[in-house]
Tab-separated table of N, CA, C and O in Angstrom:
chain	number	residue	atom	x	y	z
A	6	MET	N	9.275	-6.228	2.117
A	6	MET	CA	8.093	-5.764	1.191
A	6	MET	C	7.288	-5.259	1.849
A	6	MET	O	6.670	-5.664	2.730
A	7	LEU	N	6.460	-4.106	1.377
A	7	LEU	CA	5.532	-3.050	2.096
A	7	LEU	C	4.022	-3.230	1.590
A	7	LEU	O	4.418	-2.738	0.090
A	8	VAL	N	3.345	-3.809	1.590
A	8	VAL	CA	2.144	-4.006	0.871
A	8	VAL	C	0.925	-2.735	1.491
A	8	VAL	O	0.767	-3.213	2.839
A	9	THR	N	0.598	-1.737	0.607
A	9	THR	CA	-0.507	-0.758	1.035
A	9	THR	C	-1.923	-1.379	0.992
A	9	THR	O	-2.491	-0.925	2.091
A	10	HIS	N	-2.543	-2.139	0.089
A	10	HIS	CA	-3.810	-2.730	0.201
A	10	HIS	C	-3.702	-4.107	-0.516
A	10	HIS	O	-2.984	-4.410	-1.257
A	11	GLU	N	-5.216	-4.265	-0.537
A	11	GLU	CA	-5.665	-5.592	-1.494
A	11	GLU	C	-5.793	-5.577	-2.818
A	11	GLU	O	-5.774	-6.237	-3.260
A	12	HIS	N	-6.241	-4.330	-3.437
A	12	HIS	CA	-6.205	-4.229	-4.604
A	12	HIS	C	-5.364	-5.013	-5.524
A	12	HIS	O	-3.898	-4.673	-5.731
A	13	ALA	N	-5.606	-5.323	-6.857
A	13	ALA	CA	-4.736	-6.181	-7.485
A	13	ALA	C	-3.768	-5.199	-8.072
A	13	ALA	O	-2.521	-5.822	-8.310
A	14	ASP	N	-3.733	-3.975	-8.370
A	14	ASP	CA	-2.440	-3.274	-8.857
A	14	ASP	C	-1.827	-2.953	-7.547
A	14	ASP	O	-0.779	-2.358	-8.211
A	15	HIS	N	-2.061	-3.280	-6.492
A	15	HIS	CA	-0.774	-3.252	-5.460
A	15	HIS	C	-0.753	-4.683	-4.912
A	15	HIS	O	0.219	-4.306	-3.621
A	16	PHE	N	-1.501	-5.407	-4.784
A	16	PHE	CA	-1.096	-6.712	-4.143
A	16	PHE	C	-1.165	-7.877	-5.052
A	16	PHE	O	-2.286	-8.359	-5.474
A	17	ASP	N	0.045	-8.782	-5.581
A	17	ASP	CA	-0.347	-10.377	-6.274
A	17	ASP	C	-0.089	-10.837	-5.641
A	17	ASP	O	1.353	-11.300	-5.130
A	18	GLU	N	-0.698	-11.883	-5.112
A	18	GLU	CA	-0.677	-12.801	-4.158
A	18	GLU	C	0.834	-14.021	-4.550
A	18	GLU	O	1.410	-14.398	-4.013
A	19	GLY	N	0.397	-14.560	-5.736
A	19	GLY	CA	1.342	-15.240	-6.496
A	19	GLY	C	2.831	-14.597	-6.257
A	19	GLY	O	3.847	-15.489	-6.114
A	20	ARG	N	3.050	-13.286	-7.060
A	20	ARG	CA	4.554	-13.023	-6.585
A	20	ARG	C	4.616	-12.743	-5.124
A	20	ARG	O	5.885	-12.993	-5.344
A	21	LEU	N	3.997	-12.657	-4.380
A	21	LEU	CA	4.428	-12.533	-3.160
A	21	LEU	C	5.170	-13.684	-2.457
A	21	LEU	O	5.907	-13.973	-1.858
A	22	ARG	N	4.118	-14.301	-2.790
A	22	ARG	CA	4.584	-16.160	-2.684
A	22	ARG	C	5.741	-16.199	-3.008
A	22	ARG	O	6.467	-17.026	-2.330
A	23	ALA	N	5.519	-16.141	-4.176
A	23	ALA	CA	7.383	-16.653	-5.045
A	23	ALA	C	8.312	-16.143	-4.525
A	23	ALA	O	9.361	-16.624	-4.313
A	24	ALA	N	8.127	-14.615	-4.057
A	24	ALA	CA	9.391	-13.810	-3.423
A	24	ALA	C	9.532	-14.563	-2.062
A	24	ALA	O	10.967	-14.480	-1.845
A	25	LEU	N	8.872	-14.828	-1.322
A	25	LEU	CA	8.952	-15.472	0.420
A	25	LEU	C	9.452	-16.804	0.132
A	25	LEU	O	10.562	-17.246	0.476
A	26	GLU	N	9.213	-17.649	-0.895
A	26	GLU	CA	9.647	-18.760	-1.347
A	26	GLU	C	11.188	-18.869	-1.549
A	26	GLU	O	12.007	-19.510	-1.331
A	27	ALA	N	11.343	-18.322	-2.736
A	27	ALA	CA	12.909	-17.685	-2.905
A	27	ALA	C	13.949	-16.991	-2.148
A	27	ALA	O	14.975	-17.575	-2.848
A	28	ASN	N	13.064	-16.085	-1.224
A	28	ASN	CA	14.139	-15.604	-0.049
A	28	ASN	C	13.993	-15.875	0.947
A	28	ASN	O	12.677	-15.179	1.563
A	29	PRO	N	14.525	-16.723	1.790
A	29	PRO	CA	14.032	-17.148	3.050
A	29	PRO	C	14.348	-16.137	4.154
A	29	PRO	O	13.891	-15.825	5.119
A	30	ALA	N	14.818	-14.936	3.827
A	30	ALA	CA	15.111	-13.570	4.549
A	30	ALA	C	13.903	-12.630	4.434
A	30	ALA	O	13.704	-11.416	4.977
A	31	ALA	N	13.112	-12.789	3.483
A	31	ALA	CA	12.259	-11.660	2.721
A	31	ALA	C	11.029	-11.458	3.947
A	31	ALA	O	10.459	-12.646	4.532
A	32	GLU	N	10.818	-10.615	4.064
A	32	GLU	CA	9.576	-10.251	5.091
A	32	GLU	C	8.531	-9.264	4.312
A	32	GLU	O	8.805	-8.505	3.698
A	33	ILE	N	7.389	-9.230	4.740
A	33	ILE	CA	5.905	-8.748	4.449
A	33	ILE	C	5.616	-7.750	5.514
A	33	ILE	O	5.170	-8.690	6.631
A	34	TRP	N	5.301	-6.735	5.104
A	34	TRP	CA	4.445	-6.026	6.478
A	34	TRP	C	3.373	-5.212	5.534
A	34	TRP	O	3.448	-4.974	4.546
A	35	THR	N	2.061	-5.529	6.150
A	35	THR	CA	0.744	-5.317	5.533
A	35	THR	C	-0.224	-5.119	6.181
A	35	THR	O	-0.046	-5.695	7.545
A	36	LEU	N	-1.283	-4.683	5.715
A	36	LEU	CA	-2.496	-4.740	6.727
A	36	LEU	C	-3.306	-5.996	6.634
A	36	LEU	O	-2.653	-6.930	6.051
A	37	ARG	N	-4.140	-6.277	7.412
A	37	ARG	CA	-4.890	-7.587	7.848
A	37	ARG	C	-5.271	-8.065	6.982
A	37	ARG	O	-5.126	-9.569	6.853
A	38	SER	N	-6.047	-7.363	6.159
A	38	SER	CA	-6.536	-8.237	4.756
A	38	SER	C	-5.785	-8.845	4.163
A	38	SER	O	-6.206	-9.679	3.577
A	39	VAL	N	-4.507	-8.239	3.663
A	39	VAL	CA	-3.943	-9.115	3.063
A	39	VAL	C	-2.840	-10.205	3.752
A	39	VAL	O	-2.684	-11.375	3.116
A	40	ALA	N	-2.391	-9.954	4.768
A	40	ALA	CA	-1.867	-10.615	5.723
A	40	ALA	C	-2.389	-12.194	6.010
A	40	ALA	O	-2.206	-13.218	5.827
A	41	GLU	N	-3.980	-12.179	6.064
A	41	GLU	CA	-4.689	-13.466	6.314
A	41	GLU	C	-4.529	-13.750	4.966
A	41	GLU	O	-4.686	-15.310	5.354
A	42	ARG	N	-4.693	-13.656	3.999
A	42	ARG	CA	-4.525	-14.368	2.919
A	42	ARG	C	-3.117	-15.071	2.752
A	42	ARG	O	-2.793	-16.036	1.745
A	43	ILE	N	-2.096	-14.419	3.106
A	43	ILE	CA	-0.652	-15.293	3.039
A	43	ILE	C	-0.013	-15.825	4.193
A	43	ILE	O	0.971	-16.389	4.190
A	44	SER	N	-0.261	-15.562	5.554
A	44	SER	CA	0.654	-15.272	6.991
A	44	SER	C	0.520	-16.992	7.089
A	44	SER	O	1.263	-17.537	7.768
A	45	ALA	N	-0.673	-17.796	6.790
A	45	ALA	CA	-0.603	-19.245	7.057
A	45	ALA	C	0.217	-19.985	6.469
A	45	ALA	O	0.938	-20.988	7.048
A	46	ALA	N	0.750	-19.391	5.719
A	46	ALA	CA	1.869	-20.064	4.885
A	46	ALA	C	3.170	-20.005	5.169
A	46	ALA	O	4.427	-20.448	5.127
A	47	PHE	N	3.375	-18.312	5.657
A	47	PHE	CA	4.680	-17.978	5.814
A	47	PHE	C	4.595	-16.944	7.017
A	47	PHE	O	3.604	-16.318	7.384
A	48	ARG	N	5.614	-17.274	8.018
A	48	ARG	CA	5.582	-16.719	9.334
A	48	ARG	C	6.196	-15.528	9.355
A	48	ARG	O	6.399	-14.530	10.143
A	49	ARG	N	6.672	-14.859	8.177
A	49	ARG	CA	7.380	-13.836	7.899
A	49	ARG	C	6.623	-12.334	7.837
A	49	ARG	O	6.739	-11.563	7.254
A	50	VAL	N	5.049	-12.890	7.719
A	50	VAL	CA	4.225	-11.807	7.644
A	50	VAL	C	4.132	-11.012	8.532
A	50	VAL	O	3.017	-11.695	9.619
A	51	HIS	N	4.011	-9.784	8.624
A	51	HIS	CA	3.717	-8.839	9.928
A	51	HIS	C	2.412	-8.093	9.570
A	51	HIS	O	2.429	-7.157	8.496
A	52	THR	N	1.581	-8.269	10.554
A	52	THR	CA	0.222	-6.952	10.296
A	52	THR	C	0.599	-5.926	11.070
A	52	THR	O	0.811	-5.770	12.081
A	53	VAL	N	0.097	-4.738	10.195
A	53	VAL	CA	0.169	-3.563	10.647
A	53	VAL	C	-0.730	-2.672	10.686
A	53	VAL	O	-1.649	-2.780	9.893
A	54	GLY	N	-0.902	-1.589	11.094
A	54	GLY	CA	-2.167	-0.170	11.073
A	54	GLY	C	-1.245	0.848	11.630
A	54	GLY	O	-0.219	1.193	11.813
A	55	HIS	N	-2.330	2.253	11.212
A	55	HIS	CA	-1.946	3.694	11.643
A	55	HIS	C	-1.297	3.562	12.818
A	55	HIS	O	-2.276	2.995	13.713
A	56	GLY	N	0.030	4.360	12.860
A	56	GLY	CA	0.595	4.421	14.254
A	56	GLY	C	1.735	3.631	14.402
A	56	GLY	O	2.463	3.777	15.672
A	57	ASP	N	1.864	2.282	14.175
A	57	ASP	CA	2.596	1.594	13.966
A	57	ASP	C	4.053	2.287	13.321
A	57	ASP	O	3.910	3.028	12.589
A	58	ALA	N	5.204	1.012	13.997
A	58	ALA	CA	6.562	1.706	13.585
A	58	ALA	C	7.159	0.581	13.834
A	58	ALA	O	6.993	-0.282	14.421
A	59	PHE	N	8.342	0.659	12.620
A	59	PHE	CA	9.008	-0.805	12.839
A	59	PHE	C	10.453	-0.490	11.919
A	59	PHE	O	10.247	0.285	11.505
A	60	THR	N	11.526	-1.612	11.835
A	60	THR	CA	12.282	-1.480	11.090
A	60	THR	C	12.306	-2.524	9.895
A	60	THR	O	12.250	-3.407	10.561
A	61	ALA	N	12.715	-2.563	8.913
A	61	ALA	CA	12.486	-2.978	7.653
A	61	ALA	C	13.662	-2.789	6.929
A	61	ALA	O	14.002	-1.719	6.402
A	62	ALA	N	14.772	-4.061	6.919
A	62	ALA	CA	15.697	-4.017	6.004
A	62	ALA	C	16.519	-2.688	6.524
A	62	ALA	O	17.505	-2.021	5.677
A	63	GLY	N	16.840	-2.717	7.688
A	63	GLY	CA	17.729	-1.271	8.156
A	63	GLY	C	17.049	0.120	8.158
A	63	GLY	O	17.557	1.168	8.718
A	64	PHE	N	15.599	0.080	7.524
A	64	PHE	CA	14.956	1.544	7.241
A	64	PHE	C	13.960	1.349	8.147
A	64	PHE	O	13.258	0.479	8.829
A	65	ASP	N	13.860	2.558	8.981
A	65	ASP	CA	12.568	3.082	9.972
A	65	ASP	C	11.542	3.449	9.328
A	65	ASP	O	11.500	4.230	8.328
A	66	VAL	N	10.157	2.635	9.654
A	66	VAL	CA	9.070	2.430	8.928
A	66	VAL	C	7.860	2.886	9.782
A	66	VAL	O	8.139	2.292	10.728
A	67	GLN	N	7.263	3.975	9.687
A	67	GLN	CA	5.886	4.435	10.110
A	67	GLN	C	4.675	4.165	9.336
A	67	GLN	O	4.644	4.571	8.309
A	68	VAL	N	3.704	4.188	9.849
A	68	VAL	CA	2.683	3.255	9.103
A	68	VAL	C	1.442	4.918	9.325
A	68	VAL	O	1.369	4.823	10.545
A	69	HIS	N	0.534	5.077	8.149
A	69	HIS	CA	0.179	6.568	8.481
A	69	HIS	C	-1.272	5.703	7.343
A	69	HIS	O	-1.314	5.152	6.462
A	70	GLY	N	-2.238	6.335	8.013
A	70	GLY	CA	-3.623	5.971	7.410
A	70	GLY	C	-4.787	4.850	7.728
A	70	GLY	O	-4.264	3.945	8.144
A	71	GLU	N	-5.804	4.700	7.102
A	71	GLU	CA	-6.504	3.713	7.683
A	71	GLU	C	-7.447	3.479	6.142
A	71	GLU	O	-7.862	2.329	6.096
A	72	LEU	N	-7.844	4.468	5.658
A	72	LEU	CA	-8.838	3.885	4.598
A	72	LEU	C	-8.339	4.252	3.214
A	72	LEU	O	-7.764	5.508	2.926
A	73	HIS	N	-8.632	3.543	2.101
A	73	HIS	CA	-8.261	3.706	0.574
A	73	HIS	C	-9.018	5.315	-0.013
A	73	HIS	O	-10.379	5.433	0.725
A	74	ALA	N	-8.684	6.046	-0.768
A	74	ALA	CA	-9.436	7.121	-1.388
A	74	ALA	C	-10.822	6.479	-1.828
A	74	ALA	O	-10.756	5.502	-2.490
A	75	VAL	N	-11.992	7.609	-1.687
A	75	VAL	CA	-13.163	7.209	-2.422
A	75	VAL	C	-12.834	6.781	-3.879
A	75	VAL	O	-12.379	7.875	-4.686
A	76	ILE	N	-13.322	5.716	-4.433
A	76	ILE	CA	-13.290	5.626	-5.974
A	76	ILE	C	-14.730	5.823	-6.621
A	76	ILE	O	-14.609	6.554	-7.864
A	77	HIS	N	-15.699	5.448	-5.862
A	77	HIS	CA	-17.366	5.862	-6.330
A	77	HIS	C	-17.542	5.866	-5.387
A	77	HIS	O	-17.562	4.792	-4.153
A	78	PRO	N	-19.080	6.656	-4.888
A	78	PRO	CA	-19.824	6.825	-3.783
A	78	PRO	C	-20.736	5.126	-3.258
A	78	PRO	O	-20.745	5.221	-2.284
A	79	ASP	N	-20.743	4.427	-4.673
A	79	ASP	CA	-21.590	3.288	-3.952
A	79	ASP	C	-20.506	1.989	-3.800
A	79	ASP	O	-20.999	0.997	-3.864
A	80	ILE	N	-19.050	2.198	-3.923
A	80	ILE	CA	-18.346	1.475	-3.866
A	80	ILE	C	-17.595	1.566	-2.222
A	80	ILE	O	-17.472	2.405	-2.114
A	81	PRO	N	-17.680	0.127	-1.517
A	81	PRO	CA	-17.173	0.824	-0.107
A	81	PRO	C	-16.030	1.143	0.157
A	81	PRO	O	-15.041	0.482	-0.720
A	82	ARG	N	-15.470	1.666	0.938
A	82	ARG	CA	-13.958	1.953	1.042
A	82	ARG	C	-13.290	0.768	2.057
A	82	ARG	O	-13.822	0.051	2.521
A	83	ILE	N	-11.931	0.465	1.473
A	83	ILE	CA	-11.414	-0.614	2.120
A	83	ILE	C	-10.116	-0.090	2.794
A	83	ILE	O	-9.977	0.980	2.582
A	84	THR	N	-9.389	-1.037	3.778
A	84	THR	CA	-8.190	-0.627	4.381
A	84	THR	C	-7.290	-0.147	3.770
A	84	THR	O	-6.904	-0.739	2.468
A	85	ASN	N	-6.623	0.951	3.615
A	85	ASN	CA	-5.342	1.198	3.024
A	85	ASN	C	-4.241	2.024	3.862
A	85	ASN	O	-4.514	3.044	4.464
A	86	VAL	N	-2.554	1.321	3.936
A	86	VAL	CA	-2.153	2.389	4.877
A	86	VAL	C	-1.103	2.533	4.048
A	86	VAL	O	-0.865	2.334	2.938
A	87	GLY	N	-0.264	3.700	4.249
A	87	GLY	CA	0.970	4.359	3.752
A	87	GLY	C	2.312	4.223	4.599
A	87	GLY	O	2.053	3.972	5.915
A	88	TYR	N	3.357	4.101	3.829
A	88	TYR	CA	4.420	3.981	4.866
A	88	TYR	C	5.297	5.120	4.360
A	88	TYR	O	5.544	5.193	3.811
A	89	LEU	N	5.559	5.785	5.462
A	89	LEU	CA	7.030	6.476	5.938
A	89	LEU	C	8.321	6.152	6.112
A	89	LEU	O	8.236	5.243	6.841
A	90	VAL	N	8.986	6.156	5.222
A	90	VAL	CA	10.548	5.522	5.530
A	90	VAL	C	11.522	6.352	5.649
A	90	VAL	O	11.818	7.404	5.143
A	91	ASP	N	12.020	6.144	6.756
A	91	ASP	CA	13.058	7.020	7.283
A	91	ASP	C	12.975	8.462	7.338
A	91	ASP	O	13.381	9.403	7.088
A	92	GLY	N	11.668	8.652	7.557
A	92	GLY	CA	11.140	10.019	7.729
A	92	GLY	C	11.276	11.173	6.612
A	92	GLY	O	10.787	12.377	6.979
A	93	SER	N	11.699	10.347	5.770
A	93	SER	CA	11.486	11.202	4.438
A	93	SER	C	11.109	10.664	3.160
A	93	SER	O	10.762	11.688	2.195
A	94	VAL	N	10.673	9.251	2.818
A	94	VAL	CA	10.103	8.964	1.433
A	94	VAL	C	8.753	8.547	2.114
A	94	VAL	O	8.490	7.260	2.842
A	95	PHE	N	7.699	8.989	1.400
A	95	PHE	CA	6.272	8.409	1.840
A	95	PHE	C	5.416	7.774	0.751
A	95	PHE	O	5.371	8.520	-0.651
A	96	HIS	N	4.699	6.793	0.894
A	96	HIS	CA	4.162	5.868	-0.124
A	96	HIS	C	2.825	5.945	0.517
A	96	HIS	O	2.465	4.866	1.518
A	97	PRO	N	1.557	6.382	-0.041
A	97	PRO	CA	0.579	6.433	0.759
A	97	PRO	C	-0.834	5.406	0.162
A	97	PRO	O	-1.663	4.954	0.614
A	98	GLY	N	-0.344	4.774	-0.670
A	98	GLY	CA	-1.040	3.737	-1.576
A	98	GLY	C	-1.980	4.409	-2.546
A	98	GLY	O	-1.971	5.499	-3.126
A	99	ASP	N	-3.149	4.063	-2.191
A	99	ASP	CA	-4.301	4.549	-2.894
A	99	ASP	C	-5.179	5.639	-1.897
A	99	ASP	O	-6.268	6.086	-2.003
A	100	ALA	N	-4.174	6.000	-0.708
A	100	ALA	CA	-5.173	6.839	0.210
A	100	ALA	C	-4.662	8.176	0.006
A	100	ALA	O	-3.891	8.376	-0.938
A	101	LEU	N	-5.428	9.057	0.689
A	101	LEU	CA	-5.003	10.625	0.263
A	101	LEU	C	-4.596	11.093	1.991
A	101	LEU	O	-4.668	12.586	2.437
A	102	THR	N	-3.951	10.047	2.741
A	102	THR	CA	-3.504	10.420	3.983
A	102	THR	C	-2.240	11.508	3.641
A	102	THR	O	-1.331	11.164	2.972
A	103	VAL	N	-2.105	12.187	4.737
A	103	VAL	CA	-0.973	13.317	4.777
A	103	VAL	C	-0.138	13.139	6.315
A	103	VAL	O	-1.014	12.927	7.343
A	104	PRO	N	1.053	12.628	6.204
A	104	PRO	CA	1.928	12.662	7.083
A	104	PRO	C	1.566	13.891	8.457
A	104	PRO	O	1.770	14.787	7.635
A	105	ASP	N	2.231	13.397	9.471
A	105	ASP	CA	2.312	15.082	9.964
A	105	ASP	C	3.218	15.892	10.421
A	105	ASP	O	3.451	16.795	11.163
A	106	HIS	N	4.107	15.517	9.056
A	106	HIS	CA	5.249	16.439	9.023
A	106	HIS	C	5.508	16.208	7.668
A	106	HIS	O	5.433	15.347	6.566
A	107	PRO	N	6.205	17.542	7.047
A	107	PRO	CA	6.483	16.954	5.758
A	107	PRO	C	7.476	16.148	5.038
A	107	PRO	O	8.409	15.838	5.782
A	108	VAL	N	7.534	15.809	4.090
A	108	VAL	CA	8.696	14.643	3.573
A	108	VAL	C	8.807	15.334	2.406
A	108	VAL	O	8.746	15.990	1.594
A	109	ASP	N	10.447	14.474	1.934
A	109	ASP	CA	11.292	14.999	0.861
A	109	ASP	C	10.599	14.145	-0.471
A	109	ASP	O	10.689	14.966	-1.393
A	110	THR	N	10.236	13.221	-0.339
A	110	THR	CA	9.768	12.163	-1.381
A	110	THR	C	8.101	11.746	-1.029
A	110	THR	O	8.346	10.689	-0.506
A	111	LEU	N	7.454	12.040	-2.283
A	111	LEU	CA	6.308	11.787	-2.273
A	111	LEU	C	6.038	10.528	-3.487
A	111	LEU	O	6.303	10.865	-4.311
A	112	LEU	N	6.008	9.235	-3.303
A	112	LEU	CA	5.541	8.425	-4.044
A	112	LEU	C	4.249	8.218	-4.382
A	112	LEU	O	3.520	8.324	-3.589
A	113	LEU	N	3.747	8.360	-5.675
A	113	LEU	CA	2.444	7.746	-5.637
A	113	LEU	C	1.833	7.594	-6.928
A	113	LEU	O	2.557	7.111	-8.197
A	114	PRO	N	0.618	6.663	-7.134
A	114	PRO	CA	0.319	5.983	-8.674
A	114	PRO	C	-0.066	7.001	-9.552
A	114	PRO	O	-0.616	8.316	-9.638
A	115	VAL	N	0.342	6.671	-10.464
A	115	VAL	CA	0.339	7.122	-12.075
A	115	VAL	C	-0.686	6.891	-12.885
A	115	VAL	O	-1.249	7.384	-13.863
A	116	MET	N	-0.937	5.610	-12.537
A	116	MET	CA	-1.779	4.622	-13.503
A	116	MET	C	-2.881	3.893	-12.780
A	116	MET	O	-2.210	3.125	-11.834
A	117	ALA	N	-4.079	4.111	-12.529
A	117	ALA	CA	-5.332	3.562	-11.902
A	117	ALA	C	-6.369	3.752	-12.621
A	117	ALA	O	-6.916	4.469	-13.355
A	118	PRO	N	-7.154	3.050	-12.205
A	118	PRO	CA	-8.732	2.954	-12.558
A	118	PRO	C	-9.201	4.401	-12.812
A	118	PRO	O	-9.906	4.541	-13.763
A	119	GLY	N	-9.206	4.923	-11.859
A	119	GLY	CA	-9.698	6.074	-11.698
A	119	GLY	C	-8.901	7.461	-12.147
A	119	GLY	O	-9.441	8.592	-11.990
A	120	THR	N	-7.854	7.164	-12.595
A	120	THR	CA	-6.934	8.195	-13.038
A	120	THR	C	-7.231	8.768	-14.463
A	120	THR	O	-7.575	7.907	-15.342
A	121	ARG	N	-7.492	9.744	-14.986
A	121	ARG	CA	-7.652	10.233	-16.248
A	121	ARG	C	-6.658	11.392	-16.258
A	121	ARG	O	-6.436	12.296	-15.272
A	122	SER	N	-6.317	11.340	-17.890
A	122	SER	CA	-5.678	12.801	-18.219
A	122	SER	C	-6.547	14.141	-18.473
A	122	SER	O	-7.877	13.592	-18.771
A	123	PRO	N	-6.191	15.072	-18.770
A	123	PRO	CA	-7.000	16.246	-18.646
A	123	PRO	C	-8.118	15.929	-20.178
A	123	PRO	O	-8.885	16.427	-20.156
A	124	ARG	N	-7.329	15.593	-21.070
A	124	ARG	CA	-8.030	15.654	-22.204
A	124	ARG	C	-9.097	14.311	-22.192
A	124	ARG	O	-10.174	14.825	-23.098
A	125	SER	N	-9.024	13.226	-21.240
A	125	SER	CA	-10.322	12.404	-21.381
A	125	SER	C	-11.731	12.996	-20.796
A	125	SER	O	-12.279	12.664	-21.013
A	126	SER	N	-11.134	14.004	-19.937
A	126	SER	CA	-12.709	14.467	-19.608
A	126	SER	C	-13.420	15.423	-20.664
A	126	SER	O	-14.120	16.215	-20.108
A	127	THR	N	-12.830	15.772	-21.471
A	127	THR	CA	-13.219	16.740	-22.816
A	127	THR	C	-13.661	16.116	-23.935
A	127	THR	O	-13.236	15.055	-24.033
A	128	THR	N	-14.431	16.597	-24.829
A	128	THR	CA	-14.922	16.158	-25.940
A	128	THR	C	-14.325	17.008	-26.764
A	128	THR	O	-13.888	18.243	-26.801
A	129	SER	N	-13.603	16.157	-28.062
A	129	SER	CA	-13.452	17.048	-29.316
A	129	SER	C	-14.645	17.051	-30.457
A	129	SER	O	-15.163	16.238	-30.454
A	130	ALA	N	-14.316	18.236	-31.337
A	130	ALA	CA	-15.365	18.254	-32.036
A	130	ALA	C	-14.668	18.065	-33.486
A	130	ALA	O	-13.631	18.684	-33.973
A	131	SER	N	-14.473	16.639	-34.007
A	131	SER	CA	-13.872	16.411	-35.536
A	131	SER	C	-14.962	16.122	-36.474
A	131	SER	O	-15.836	15.847	-36.313
């Protein structure tokens, strides 16, 4: 399991703990803030950061990025890493990180607190 950051829409501690308990072979790769919350109970949690590379479930994974995209100027930014899997699939979490080479598939969030449809930014006269 690859966890990009600690926000609740990307990290559910209870579900991750349940998955680790249910599957003795399951492992998690994530940034320090998430790993610290669950690694005391499980030795299968690996801390990663920008520039790291590892193999997970037979896939080669590279870690890219360091910070979550700005939500609001008054909200401090948190750490956020993205994962490039087998050099072709990239999931940036909620960062605006761009890998150093083109990717075949970009995974991206389609529902988040800051996501708005074009209609929501306009008003209608009815």
